[in-house]
GROMACS .gro file of C-alpha atoms in nm:
model
  219
    1GLY     CA    1  -1.874   2.969   0.499
    2ASN     CA    2  -1.870   2.662   0.716
    3ALA     CA    3  -1.566   2.564   0.917
    4SER     CA    4  -1.351   2.323   0.725
    5PRO     CA    5  -1.422   1.968   0.843
    6LEU     CA    6  -1.045   1.914   0.840
    7LEU     CA    7  -1.001   2.153   1.128
    8SER     CA    8  -1.265   1.994   1.344
    9GLY     CA    9  -1.067   1.674   1.376
   10SER     CA   10  -1.302   1.467   1.164
   11ARG     CA   11  -1.008   1.379   0.944
   12SER     CA   12  -0.862   1.114   1.172
   13SER     CA   13  -1.200   0.951   1.223
   14LYS     CA   14  -1.241   0.910   0.848
   15THR     CA   15  -0.984   0.637   0.829
   16PHE     CA   16  -1.106   0.394   0.600
   17LYS     CA   17  -1.051   0.043   0.737
   18PRO     CA   18  -0.958  -0.064   1.087
   19LYS     CA   19  -0.584  -0.073   1.138
   20LYS     CA   20  -0.440  -0.421   1.123
   21ASN     CA   21  -0.239  -0.470   1.442
   22ILE     CA   22   0.061  -0.698   1.472
   23PRO     CA   23   0.035  -0.866   1.816
   24GLU     CA   24   0.269  -0.709   2.072
   25GLY     CA   25   0.538  -0.934   2.210
   26SER     CA   26   0.535  -1.146   1.895
   27HIS     CA   27   0.839  -1.191   1.676
   28GLN     CA   28   0.662  -1.003   1.398
   29TYR     CA   29   0.617  -0.711   1.638
   30GLU     CA   30   0.993  -0.711   1.704
   31LEU     CA   31   1.052  -0.709   1.328
   32LEU     CA   32   0.814  -0.415   1.287
   33LYS     CA   33   1.002  -0.227   1.560
   34HIS     CA   34   1.329  -0.307   1.383
   35ALA     CA   35   1.184  -0.176   1.056
   36GLU     CA   36   1.073   0.146   1.225
   37ALA     CA   37   1.414   0.196   1.387
   38THR     CA   38   1.606   0.150   1.061
   39LEU     CA   39   1.364   0.378   0.879
   40GLY     CA   40   1.452   0.644   1.132
   41SER     CA   41   1.812   0.630   1.013
   42GLY     CA   42   1.693   0.782   0.686
   43ASN     CA   43   1.860   0.528   0.461
   44LEU     CA   44   1.561   0.363   0.297
   45ARG     CA   45   1.761   0.130   0.072
   46GLN     CA   46   1.920  -0.018   0.380
   47ALA     CA   47   1.600  -0.013   0.582
   48VAL     CA   48   1.419  -0.246   0.341
   49MET     CA   49   1.688  -0.516   0.336
   50LEU     CA   50   1.615  -0.849   0.501
   51PRO     CA   51   1.762  -0.832   0.853
   52GLU     CA   52   2.029  -1.092   0.911
   53GLY     CA   53   1.898  -1.436   1.006
   54GLU     CA   54   1.534  -1.345   0.943
   55ASP     CA   55   1.278  -1.534   0.738
   56LEU     CA   56   1.199  -1.362   0.407
   57ASN     CA   57   0.828  -1.451   0.420
   58GLU     CA   58   0.794  -1.307   0.766
   59TRP     CA   59   0.975  -0.987   0.667
   60ILE     CA   60   0.749  -0.947   0.364
   61ALA     CA   61   0.440  -1.018   0.577
   62VAL     CA   62   0.525  -0.756   0.841
   63ASN     CA   63   0.600  -0.491   0.580
   64THR     CA   64   0.290  -0.571   0.375
   65VAL     CA   65   0.073  -0.518   0.684
   66ASP     CA   66   0.257  -0.193   0.752
   67PHE     CA   67   0.205  -0.065   0.395
   68PHE     CA   68  -0.164  -0.155   0.414
   69ASN     CA   69  -0.192   0.057   0.730
   70GLN     CA   70   0.001   0.346   0.576
   71ILE     CA   71  -0.203   0.352   0.256
   72ASN     CA   72  -0.521   0.321   0.455
   73MET     CA   73  -0.424   0.631   0.648
   74LEU     CA   74  -0.310   0.826   0.342
   75TYR     CA   75  -0.626   0.747   0.150
   76GLY     CA   76  -0.829   0.826   0.460
   77THR     CA   77  -0.701   1.185   0.449
   78ILE     CA   78  -0.837   1.243   0.099
   79THR     CA   79  -1.154   1.027   0.089
   80GLU     CA   80  -1.377   1.334   0.080
   81PHE     CA   81  -1.212   1.439  -0.249
   82CYS     CA   82  -1.250   1.096  -0.403
   83SER     CA   83  -1.617   1.050  -0.485
   84GLU     CA   84  -1.841   0.884  -0.740
   85SER     CA   85  -1.865   1.217  -0.922
   86SER     CA   86  -1.499   1.326  -0.903
   87CYS     CA   87  -1.366   0.980  -0.987
   88PRO     CA   88  -1.627   0.781  -1.183
   89VAL     CA   89  -1.354   0.537  -1.291
   90MET     CA   90  -1.051   0.401  -1.107
   91SER     CA   91  -0.768   0.565  -1.295
   92ALA     CA   92  -0.405   0.666  -1.263
   93GLY     CA   93  -0.391   0.942  -1.521
   94PRO     CA   94  -0.558   0.931  -1.863
   95ARG     CA   95  -0.368   0.624  -1.984
   96TYR     CA   96  -0.436   0.383  -1.701
   97GLU     CA   97  -0.773   0.257  -1.586
   98TYR     CA   98  -0.833  -0.034  -1.349
   99HIS     CA   99  -1.131  -0.269  -1.340
  100TRP     CA  100  -1.195  -0.475  -1.029
  101ALA     CA  101  -1.194  -0.853  -1.001
  102ASP     CA  102  -1.083  -1.065  -0.707
  103GLY     CA  103  -1.117  -1.405  -0.870
  104THR     CA  104  -1.365  -1.532  -0.611
  105ASN     CA  105  -1.664  -1.301  -0.557
  106ILE     CA  106  -1.611  -1.102  -0.875
  107LYS     CA  107  -1.456  -1.313  -1.147
  108LYS     CA  108  -1.510  -1.090  -1.448
  109PRO     CA  109  -1.348  -0.747  -1.411
  110ILE     CA  110  -1.604  -0.473  -1.347
  111LYS     CA  111  -1.574  -0.104  -1.420
  112CYS     CA  112  -1.647   0.099  -1.108
  113SER     CA  113  -1.575   0.434  -0.948
  114ALA     CA  114  -1.245   0.488  -0.770
  115PRO     CA  115  -1.396   0.496  -0.418
  116LYS     CA  116  -1.581   0.173  -0.489
  117TYR     CA  117  -1.272   0.012  -0.640
  118ILE     CA  118  -1.055   0.116  -0.346
  119ASP     CA  119  -1.316  -0.011  -0.103
  120TYR     CA  120  -1.320  -0.349  -0.281
  121LEU     CA  121  -0.941  -0.352  -0.292
  122MET     CA  122  -0.879  -0.262   0.072
  123THR     CA  123  -1.149  -0.501   0.194
  124TRP     CA  124  -0.993  -0.777  -0.013
  125VAL     CA  125  -0.643  -0.702   0.123
  126GLN     CA  126  -0.776  -0.695   0.477
  127ASP     CA  127  -0.939  -1.034   0.429
  128GLN     CA  128  -0.604  -1.175   0.313
  129LEU     CA  129  -0.418  -1.022   0.608
  130ASP     CA  130  -0.675  -1.158   0.852
  131ASP     CA  131  -0.649  -1.510   0.710
  132GLU     CA  132  -0.432  -1.702   0.958
  133THR     CA  133  -0.351  -1.968   0.697
  134LEU     CA  134  -0.200  -1.698   0.473
  135PHE     CA  135  -0.059  -1.458   0.732
  136PRO     CA  136   0.005  -1.668   1.042
  137SER     CA  137   0.053  -1.449   1.348
  138LYS     CA  138   0.142  -1.737   1.578
  139ILE     CA  139   0.507  -1.824   1.629
  140GLY     CA  140   0.619  -2.135   1.447
  141VAL     CA  141   0.317  -2.158   1.219
  142PRO     CA  142   0.467  -2.188   0.870
  143PHE     CA  143   0.374  -1.962   0.581
  144PRO     CA  144   0.188  -2.138   0.301
  145LYS     CA  145   0.367  -2.239  -0.020
  146ASN     CA  146   0.181  -1.974  -0.219
  147PHE     CA  147   0.260  -1.693   0.027
  148LEU     CA  148   0.491  -1.501  -0.204
  149SER     CA  149   0.244  -1.497  -0.491
  150VAL     CA  150  -0.034  -1.376  -0.258
  151ALA     CA  151   0.193  -1.103  -0.119
  152LYS     CA  152   0.285  -0.995  -0.474
  153THR     CA  153  -0.082  -0.960  -0.566
  154ILE     CA  154  -0.153  -0.758  -0.252
  155LEU     CA  155   0.138  -0.521  -0.317
  156LYS     CA  156   0.050  -0.486  -0.686
  157ARG     CA  157  -0.300  -0.377  -0.584
  158LEU     CA  158  -0.187  -0.145  -0.304
  159PHE     CA  159   0.036   0.028  -0.559
  160ARG     CA  160  -0.278   0.125  -0.753
  161VAL     CA  161  -0.403   0.328  -0.458
  162TYR     CA  162  -0.079   0.527  -0.449
  163ALA     CA  163  -0.105   0.570  -0.829
  164HIS     CA  164  -0.462   0.699  -0.802
  165ILE     CA  165  -0.373   0.942  -0.521
  166TYR     CA  166  -0.073   1.079  -0.710
  167HIS     CA  167  -0.252   1.120  -1.042
  168GLN     CA  168  -0.597   1.237  -0.933
  169HIS     CA  169  -0.560   1.387  -0.585
  170PHE     CA  170  -0.213   1.532  -0.552
  171ASP     CA  171  -0.352   1.887  -0.531
  172ALA     CA  172  -0.559   1.783  -0.228
  173VAL     CA  173  -0.252   1.614  -0.076
  174MET     CA  174  -0.060   1.941  -0.119
  175ARG     CA  175  -0.339   2.148   0.034
  176LEU     CA  176  -0.342   1.918   0.335
  177GLN     CA  177   0.038   1.940   0.353
  178GLU     CA  178   0.060   1.563   0.336
  179GLU     CA  179   0.298   1.543   0.039
  180ALA     CA  180   0.612   1.471   0.247
  181HIS     CA  181   0.425   1.194   0.424
  182LEU     CA  182   0.294   1.049   0.096
  183ASN     CA  183   0.635   1.070  -0.075
  184THR     CA  184   0.818   0.904   0.215
  185SER     CA  185   0.563   0.626   0.234
  186PHE     CA  186   0.569   0.567  -0.142
  187LYS     CA  187   0.949   0.575  -0.159
  188HIS     CA  188   0.969   0.317   0.119
  189PHE     CA  189   0.712   0.103  -0.064
  190ILE     CA  190   0.900   0.124  -0.396
  191PHE     CA  191   1.241   0.048  -0.246
  192PHE     CA  192   1.085  -0.249  -0.069
  193VAL     CA  193   0.922  -0.399  -0.378
  194GLN     CA  194   1.239  -0.333  -0.580
  195GLU     CA  195   1.461  -0.501  -0.321
  196PHE     CA  196   1.266  -0.828  -0.350
  197SER     CA  197   1.133  -0.791  -0.709
  198LEU     CA  198   0.772  -0.806  -0.591
  199ILE     CA  199   0.596  -0.597  -0.857
  200ASP     CA  200   0.636  -0.633  -1.231
  201ARG     CA  201   0.782  -0.321  -1.394
  202ARG     CA  202   0.484  -0.296  -1.628
  203GLU     CA  203   0.254  -0.259  -1.329
  204LEU     CA  204   0.464   0.035  -1.206
  205ALA     CA  205   0.433   0.225  -1.535
  206PRO     CA  206   0.175   0.482  -1.415
  207LEU     CA  207   0.433   0.626  -1.173
  208HIS     CA  208   0.745   0.544  -1.373
  209GLU     CA  209   0.879   0.902  -1.379
  210LEU     CA  210   0.829   0.953  -1.008
  211ILE     CA  211   0.997   0.618  -0.934
  212GLU     CA  212   1.297   0.717  -1.149
  213LYS     CA  213   1.322   1.047  -0.964
  214LEU     CA  214   1.303   0.884  -0.621
  215GLY     CA  215   1.573   0.637  -0.718
  216SER     CA  216   1.816   0.889  -0.865
  217LYS     CA  217   1.811   1.113  -0.558
  218ASP     CA  218   1.921   0.819  -0.352
  219ARG     CA  219   2.222   0.679  -0.534
   0.00000   0.00000   0.00000
């Protein structure tokens, strides 16, 4: 048989979208460093709380960028298992199926394969993150009035990528020994959206049992 492509280091090059970098030396960069330091303490409930004296929008912005990068990386590890043939629809188990619409280019929801859906989704998120009027990277530039609703839509959509990975590709995640990484990332994500009520409970239904389990271990 052929050598596994995973061993030849092609895995890291299969990341799916370019990483979104927060400019070094900026206040947002400091916030990201703070987030990483508190995460290291292991108490995720505390790590997601708004640091004293900080702006909520800015805290949500920094974390949203970070979750985009994490999910990008996690999905990048399993892209070869997520194909038109393995995943002809974007689903999270048999009861949940997602159709793509972004309200601008595609107004009427379309049924498409999971890789296509995730490509649309991640490209759309990246466009939002790169929009300086929505996610200002310059100090002192205010966030727009609709920032929170945009952030909520982004996070709601990013959740669907976790849901798809958990429901359709968890065996691949286990084989790659990425489950600890996936679980930690998802737990951080869930505690964050719970702390600021950013995703409607109904939207979280596909992973309800997992979310309950993550929460109970932590009380």
